[in-house]
Amino acid sequence: MAEEHKHEESIMEKIAEKIHGHDNSSSSDSDDEKKASSIKTKIYRLFGREKPVHKVFGGGKPADIFLWRNKKVSGGVLGAATLSWILFELFQYNLLTLFGHISILALAVLFLWSSASTFIHKKPPRIPEVHIPEEVVLQLASGLRIEINRGFTLLRHIALGRDLKKFLMVIAGLWVLSKVGSSCNFLTLVYSATVLLFTVPVLYEKYEDKVDDFGEKAMKEIKKQYAVLDEKVLSKVISKIPKGAFKKKD
């Protein structure tokens, strides 16, 4: 009986040790997860980005095109944009004239080919049914709507005089845009934006850590210079404005 009792005690001790060891391992795992999460939160991302670049562009096929997930489609879109810019900007082609000439040539070739196939006993050309997918259009429209609403919200926030820093940044951006617009026409501006859209995001995704590290240093320097500007210039200008200057007189 004594030996059986000792054997039962040893079994209970082993079970207790296993439970205790499991608790320690689970606690250590939770500590590791907390440390990992704290490390992740400390990583700086450009413009306060929290989502991957693919998600920032809305995900799906539009993001795949901009980030060159499908190189054939992305190259085709960029090639078409480049060809359009060359025809309209360099050769001074008119849009309606170009559309008319291409349509006449395509329809004439297909019509003659289809008509001649009955005489030469060959199969007529296979003309695929072309249609725009509804999902792609809805994703593009949804992403565009979200960005436009964000822009309107930001402009309203600035117009209410709540953020002097953003006000100065927007004024500087609009001034740069006006200078760029005066030096080139609208078509060149759109094409330049298209090229940037197809090159900058994919390069940023490839060298994300290096760019974010450089951006963090640049933002620290900008904040430092802004603090100096705020202390020496902006605060003095604001202090000279009478507090009741914009209030109605009683």
mmCIF file of C-alpha atoms in Angstrom:
data_model
loop_
_atom_site.group_PDB
_atom_site.id
_atom_site.type_symbol
_atom_site.label_atom_id
_atom_site.label_comp_id
_atom_site.label_asym_id
_atom_site.label_seq_id
_atom_site.Cartn_x
_atom_site.Cartn_y
_atom_site.Cartn_z
ATOM 1 C CA MET A 1 0.000 0.000 0.000
ATOM 2 C CA ALA A 2 2.831 2.364 0.867
ATOM 3 C CA GLU A 3 4.512 1.722 -2.479
ATOM 4 C CA GLU A 4 1.260 2.357 -4.371
ATOM 5 C CA HIS A 5 0.764 5.588 -2.403
ATOM 6 C CA LYS A 6 4.297 6.749 -3.285
ATOM 7 C CA HIS A 7 3.738 5.853 -6.915
ATOM 8 C CA GLU A 8 0.524 7.918 -6.999
ATOM 9 C CA GLU A 9 2.318 10.868 -5.376
ATOM 10 C CA SER A 10 5.103 10.731 -7.977
ATOM 11 C CA ILE A 11 2.536 10.702 -10.792
ATOM 12 C CA MET A 12 0.761 13.729 -9.286
ATOM 13 C CA GLU A 13 4.074 15.579 -8.962
ATOM 14 C CA LYS A 14 4.901 14.933 -12.622
ATOM 15 C CA ILE A 15 1.477 16.197 -13.702
ATOM 16 C CA ALA A 16 1.927 19.322 -11.576
ATOM 17 C CA GLU A 17 5.361 19.945 -13.086
ATOM 18 C CA LYS A 18 3.970 19.635 -16.616
ATOM 19 C CA ILE A 19 1.139 22.050 -15.849
ATOM 20 C CA HIS A 20 3.575 24.494 -14.260
ATOM 21 C CA GLY A 21 5.928 24.226 -17.218
ATOM 22 C CA HIS A 22 3.067 24.815 -19.661
ATOM 23 C CA ASP A 23 2.013 27.917 -17.733
ATOM 24 C CA ASN A 24 5.552 29.254 -17.843
ATOM 25 C CA SER A 25 5.868 28.585 -21.570
ATOM 26 C CA SER A 26 2.505 30.217 -22.288
ATOM 27 C CA SER A 27 3.447 33.247 -20.188
ATOM 28 C CA SER A 28 6.785 33.491 -21.972
ATOM 29 C CA ASP A 29 5.005 33.226 -25.329
ATOM 30 C CA SER A 30 2.636 36.016 -24.361
ATOM 31 C CA ASP A 31 5.584 38.147 -23.237
ATOM 32 C CA ASP A 32 7.295 37.515 -26.561
ATOM 33 C CA GLU A 33 4.139 38.494 -28.420
ATOM 34 C CA LYS A 34 3.885 41.706 -26.407
ATOM 35 C CA LYS A 35 7.508 42.527 -27.130
ATOM 36 C CA ALA A 36 7.030 41.819 -30.820
ATOM 37 C CA SER A 37 3.906 43.974 -30.957
ATOM 38 C CA SER A 38 5.688 46.795 -29.128
ATOM 39 C CA ILE A 39 8.538 46.578 -31.636
ATOM 40 C CA LYS A 40 6.083 46.724 -34.522
ATOM 41 C CA THR A 41 4.393 49.801 -33.111
ATOM 42 C CA LYS A 42 7.724 51.588 -32.885
ATOM 43 C CA ILE A 43 8.416 51.173 -36.624
ATOM 44 C CA TYR A 44 7.970 54.485 -38.465
ATOM 45 C CA ARG A 45 5.978 54.428 -41.681
ATOM 46 C CA LEU A 46 5.863 57.274 -44.184
ATOM 47 C CA PHE A 47 2.807 59.552 -43.811
ATOM 48 C CA GLY A 48 1.661 57.494 -40.805
ATOM 49 C CA ARG A 49 0.784 54.545 -43.020
ATOM 50 C CA GLU A 50 -0.537 51.509 -41.135
ATOM 51 C CA LYS A 51 -1.563 49.277 -44.052
ATOM 52 C CA PRO A 52 0.625 47.645 -46.717
ATOM 53 C CA VAL A 53 1.115 49.571 -49.955
ATOM 54 C CA HIS A 54 -1.158 47.139 -51.799
ATOM 55 C CA LYS A 55 -4.004 47.874 -49.355
ATOM 56 C CA VAL A 56 -3.413 51.628 -49.588
ATOM 57 C CA PHE A 57 -4.263 51.422 -53.294
ATOM 58 C CA GLY A 58 -7.495 49.621 -52.439
ATOM 59 C CA GLY A 59 -6.267 46.094 -53.133
ATOM 60 C CA GLY A 60 -7.590 44.014 -55.999
ATOM 61 C CA LYS A 61 -6.782 44.459 -59.676
ATOM 62 C CA PRO A 62 -6.139 48.256 -59.667
ATOM 63 C CA ALA A 63 -3.475 47.830 -56.992
ATOM 64 C CA ASP A 64 -2.007 44.886 -58.927
ATOM 65 C CA ILE A 65 -1.681 47.120 -61.998
ATOM 66 C CA PHE A 66 -0.025 50.026 -60.172
ATOM 67 C CA LEU A 67 2.374 47.729 -58.300
ATOM 68 C CA TRP A 68 3.249 45.623 -61.371
ATOM 69 C CA ARG A 69 1.866 42.355 -60.007
ATOM 70 C CA ASN A 70 0.810 41.622 -63.574
ATOM 71 C CA LYS A 71 3.688 42.965 -65.653
ATOM 72 C CA LYS A 72 1.963 42.495 -69.005
ATOM 73 C CA VAL A 73 -1.107 44.533 -68.029
ATOM 74 C CA SER A 74 0.935 47.217 -66.244
ATOM 75 C CA GLY A 75 3.339 47.522 -69.159
ATOM 76 C CA GLY A 76 0.442 47.682 -71.594
ATOM 77 C CA VAL A 77 -1.284 50.494 -69.701
ATOM 78 C CA LEU A 78 1.926 52.505 -69.328
ATOM 79 C CA GLY A 79 2.824 51.855 -72.974
ATOM 80 C CA ALA A 80 -0.609 53.029 -74.111
ATOM 81 C CA ALA A 81 -0.273 56.190 -72.010
ATOM 82 C CA THR A 82 3.188 56.851 -73.478
ATOM 83 C CA LEU A 83 1.965 56.290 -77.044
ATOM 84 C CA SER A 84 -0.987 58.606 -76.460
ATOM 85 C CA TRP A 85 1.286 61.330 -75.109
ATOM 86 C CA ILE A 86 3.629 61.015 -78.099
ATOM 87 C CA LEU A 87 0.765 61.221 -80.597
ATOM 88 C CA PHE A 88 -1.086 64.099 -78.940
ATOM 89 C CA GLU A 89 1.850 66.110 -77.632
ATOM 90 C CA LEU A 90 4.734 65.536 -80.042
ATOM 91 C CA PHE A 91 2.813 64.936 -83.277
ATOM 92 C CA GLN A 92 -0.032 67.302 -82.275
ATOM 93 C CA TYR A 93 -2.671 64.727 -83.193
ATOM 94 C CA ASN A 94 -6.300 65.532 -82.447
ATOM 95 C CA LEU A 95 -8.196 63.042 -80.269
ATOM 96 C CA LEU A 96 -11.267 62.797 -82.487
ATOM 97 C CA THR A 97 -9.141 62.539 -85.638
ATOM 98 C CA LEU A 98 -7.023 59.765 -84.147
ATOM 99 C CA PHE A 99 -10.079 57.872 -82.909
ATOM 100 C CA GLY A 100 -11.746 58.175 -86.312
ATOM 101 C CA HIS A 101 -8.676 56.993 -88.256
ATOM 102 C CA ILE A 102 -8.062 54.006 -85.981
ATOM 103 C CA SER A 103 -11.746 52.996 -86.069
ATOM 104 C CA ILE A 104 -11.888 53.269 -89.888
ATOM 105 C CA LEU A 105 -8.738 51.187 -90.313
ATOM 106 C CA ALA A 106 -9.811 48.492 -87.829
ATOM 107 C CA LEU A 107 -13.349 48.153 -89.179
ATOM 108 C CA ALA A 108 -12.156 48.084 -92.799
ATOM 109 C CA VAL A 109 -9.599 45.340 -92.134
ATOM 110 C CA LEU A 110 -12.063 43.198 -90.166
ATOM 111 C CA PHE A 111 -14.871 43.696 -92.688
ATOM 112 C CA LEU A 112 -12.692 42.764 -95.672
ATOM 113 C CA TRP A 113 -11.223 39.809 -93.807
ATOM 114 C CA SER A 114 -14.667 38.489 -92.827
ATOM 115 C CA SER A 115 -16.032 38.963 -96.375
ATOM 116 C CA ALA A 116 -13.032 37.358 -98.078
ATOM 117 C CA SER A 117 -13.063 34.334 -95.773
ATOM 118 C CA THR A 118 -16.202 32.997 -97.499
ATOM 119 C CA PHE A 119 -14.518 33.055 -100.915
ATOM 120 C CA ILE A 120 -11.158 31.603 -99.871
ATOM 121 C CA HIS A 121 -12.820 29.001 -97.637
ATOM 122 C CA LYS A 122 -11.094 30.048 -94.439
ATOM 123 C CA LYS A 123 -12.435 30.746 -91.002
ATOM 124 C CA PRO A 124 -13.503 34.324 -90.332
ATOM 125 C CA PRO A 125 -11.567 36.300 -87.720
ATOM 126 C CA ARG A 126 -12.435 35.652 -84.109
ATOM 127 C CA ILE A 127 -13.535 38.961 -82.673
ATOM 128 C CA PRO A 128 -13.708 38.764 -78.869
ATOM 129 C CA GLU A 129 -16.499 40.377 -76.899
ATOM 130 C CA VAL A 130 -15.012 43.379 -75.145
ATOM 131 C CA HIS A 131 -16.639 44.598 -71.949
ATOM 132 C CA ILE A 132 -15.478 46.565 -68.925
ATOM 133 C CA PRO A 133 -15.670 44.527 -65.692
ATOM 134 C CA GLU A 134 -18.046 46.058 -63.187
ATOM 135 C CA GLU A 135 -15.872 45.107 -60.203
ATOM 136 C CA VAL A 136 -12.822 47.032 -61.457
ATOM 137 C CA VAL A 137 -14.876 50.157 -62.193
ATOM 138 C CA LEU A 138 -16.542 50.046 -58.783
ATOM 139 C CA GLN A 139 -13.191 49.616 -57.009
ATOM 140 C CA LEU A 140 -11.657 52.548 -58.883
ATOM 141 C CA ALA A 141 -14.705 54.716 -58.284
ATOM 142 C CA SER A 142 -14.794 53.797 -54.585
ATOM 143 C CA GLY A 143 -11.100 54.536 -54.094
ATOM 144 C CA LEU A 144 -11.399 57.826 -55.972
ATOM 145 C CA ARG A 145 -14.457 58.833 -53.941
ATOM 146 C CA ILE A 146 -12.670 58.132 -50.650
ATOM 147 C CA GLU A 147 -9.625 60.193 -51.657
ATOM 148 C CA ILE A 148 -11.777 63.106 -52.890
ATOM 149 C CA ASN A 149 -13.765 63.135 -49.647
ATOM 150 C CA ARG A 150 -10.531 63.119 -47.649
ATOM 151 C CA GLY A 151 -9.319 66.088 -49.664
ATOM 152 C CA PHE A 152 -12.569 68.008 -49.044
ATOM 153 C CA THR A 153 -12.378 67.220 -45.325
ATOM 154 C CA LEU A 154 -8.781 68.422 -45.169
ATOM 155 C CA LEU A 155 -9.581 71.650 -47.036
ATOM 156 C CA ARG A 156 -12.529 72.350 -44.731
ATOM 157 C CA HIS A 157 -10.380 71.666 -41.676
ATOM 158 C CA ILE A 158 -7.739 74.112 -42.946
ATOM 159 C CA ALA A 159 -10.283 76.766 -43.991
ATOM 160 C CA LEU A 160 -11.654 76.823 -40.437
ATOM 161 C CA GLY A 161 -8.216 77.912 -39.232
ATOM 162 C CA ARG A 162 -7.584 74.906 -37.003
ATOM 163 C CA ASP A 163 -4.133 73.908 -38.238
ATOM 164 C CA LEU A 164 -1.578 76.524 -39.278
ATOM 165 C CA LYS A 165 1.010 73.891 -40.220
ATOM 166 C CA LYS A 166 -1.279 72.156 -42.710
ATOM 167 C CA PHE A 167 -2.374 75.539 -44.054
ATOM 168 C CA LEU A 168 1.222 76.468 -44.913
ATOM 169 C CA MET A 169 1.884 73.028 -46.423
ATOM 170 C CA VAL A 170 -1.209 73.209 -48.658
ATOM 171 C CA ILE A 171 -0.388 76.759 -49.767
ATOM 172 C CA ALA A 172 3.141 75.666 -50.657
ATOM 173 C CA GLY A 173 1.820 72.617 -52.541
ATOM 174 C CA LEU A 174 -0.705 74.705 -54.523
ATOM 175 C CA TRP A 175 2.004 77.233 -55.356
ATOM 176 C CA VAL A 176 4.265 74.455 -56.684
ATOM 177 C CA LEU A 177 1.320 73.036 -58.665
ATOM 178 C CA SER A 178 0.642 76.445 -60.238
ATOM 179 C CA LYS A 179 4.304 76.775 -61.244
ATOM 180 C CA VAL A 180 4.320 73.295 -62.766
ATOM 181 C CA GLY A 181 1.048 74.035 -64.580
ATOM 182 C CA SER A 182 2.465 77.228 -66.069
ATOM 183 C CA SER A 183 5.507 75.384 -67.456
ATOM 184 C CA CYS A 184 3.635 72.468 -69.112
ATOM 185 C CA ASN A 185 0.155 71.754 -70.439
ATOM 186 C CA PHE A 186 -2.517 69.570 -68.897
ATOM 187 C CA LEU A 187 -1.760 66.507 -71.024
ATOM 188 C CA THR A 188 1.930 66.486 -70.048
ATOM 189 C CA LEU A 189 0.963 66.956 -66.414
ATOM 190 C CA VAL A 190 -1.431 63.982 -66.552
ATOM 191 C CA TYR A 191 1.162 61.818 -68.281
ATOM 192 C CA SER A 192 3.830 62.779 -65.728
ATOM 193 C CA ALA A 193 1.431 61.868 -62.910
ATOM 194 C CA THR A 194 0.723 58.527 -64.616
ATOM 195 C CA VAL A 195 4.435 57.719 -64.920
ATOM 196 C CA LEU A 196 4.967 58.611 -61.260
ATOM 197 C CA LEU A 197 1.993 56.471 -60.284
ATOM 198 C CA PHE A 198 3.480 53.468 -62.075
ATOM 199 C CA THR A 199 7.045 53.945 -60.774
ATOM 200 C CA VAL A 200 7.111 55.540 -57.307
ATOM 201 C CA PRO A 201 4.793 53.087 -55.457
ATOM 202 C CA VAL A 202 6.550 49.960 -56.761
ATOM 203 C CA LEU A 203 9.985 51.398 -55.949
ATOM 204 C CA TYR A 204 8.774 52.419 -52.497
ATOM 205 C CA GLU A 205 7.400 48.932 -51.868
ATOM 206 C CA LYS A 206 10.744 47.437 -52.899
ATOM 207 C CA TYR A 207 12.882 49.747 -50.728
ATOM 208 C CA GLU A 208 10.261 50.397 -48.054
ATOM 209 C CA ASP A 209 12.488 50.154 -44.963
ATOM 210 C CA LYS A 210 15.206 52.419 -46.360
ATOM 211 C CA VAL A 211 12.706 55.040 -47.527
ATOM 212 C CA ASP A 212 10.855 54.995 -44.198
ATOM 213 C CA ASP A 213 14.112 55.406 -42.297
ATOM 214 C CA PHE A 214 15.091 58.378 -44.454
ATOM 215 C CA GLY A 215 11.563 59.808 -44.157
ATOM 216 C CA GLU A 216 11.711 59.581 -40.367
ATOM 217 C CA LYS A 217 14.952 61.560 -40.279
ATOM 218 C CA ALA A 218 13.553 64.111 -42.741
ATOM 219 C CA MET A 219 10.354 64.576 -40.707
ATOM 220 C CA LYS A 220 12.363 65.131 -37.528
ATOM 221 C CA GLU A 221 14.397 67.810 -39.281
ATOM 222 C CA ILE A 222 11.273 69.439 -40.737
ATOM 223 C CA LYS A 223 9.605 69.507 -37.310
ATOM 224 C CA LYS A 224 12.755 71.011 -35.849
ATOM 225 C CA GLN A 225 12.874 73.768 -38.459
ATOM 226 C CA TYR A 226 9.148 74.388 -38.109
ATOM 227 C CA ALA A 227 9.529 74.774 -34.343
ATOM 228 C CA VAL A 228 12.207 77.413 -34.940
ATOM 229 C CA LEU A 229 9.993 79.190 -37.490
ATOM 230 C CA ASP A 230 7.015 79.022 -35.149
ATOM 231 C CA GLU A 231 9.013 80.447 -32.254
ATOM 232 C CA LYS A 232 10.682 83.290 -34.168
ATOM 233 C CA VAL A 233 8.043 84.297 -36.727
ATOM 234 C CA LEU A 234 4.587 82.712 -36.531
ATOM 235 C CA SER A 235 4.022 83.112 -32.798
ATOM 236 C CA LYS A 236 4.993 86.793 -32.985
ATOM 237 C CA VAL A 237 2.672 87.418 -35.946
ATOM 238 C CA ILE A 238 -0.258 85.697 -34.239
ATOM 239 C CA SER A 239 0.385 87.541 -30.961
ATOM 240 C CA LYS A 240 0.112 90.899 -32.751
ATOM 241 C CA ILE A 241 -3.389 90.079 -34.046
ATOM 242 C CA PRO A 242 -6.006 91.532 -31.650
ATOM 243 C CA LYS A 243 -8.102 88.855 -29.984
ATOM 244 C CA GLY A 244 -11.367 90.691 -30.725
ATOM 245 C CA ALA A 245 -10.490 91.704 -34.273
ATOM 246 C CA PHE A 246 -12.879 89.261 -35.843
ATOM 247 C CA LYS A 247 -15.688 89.644 -33.329
ATOM 248 C CA LYS A 248 -18.679 91.807 -33.939
ATOM 249 C CA LYS A 249 -18.829 95.008 -32.010
ATOM 250 C CA ASP A 250 -21.560 95.190 -29.459
#
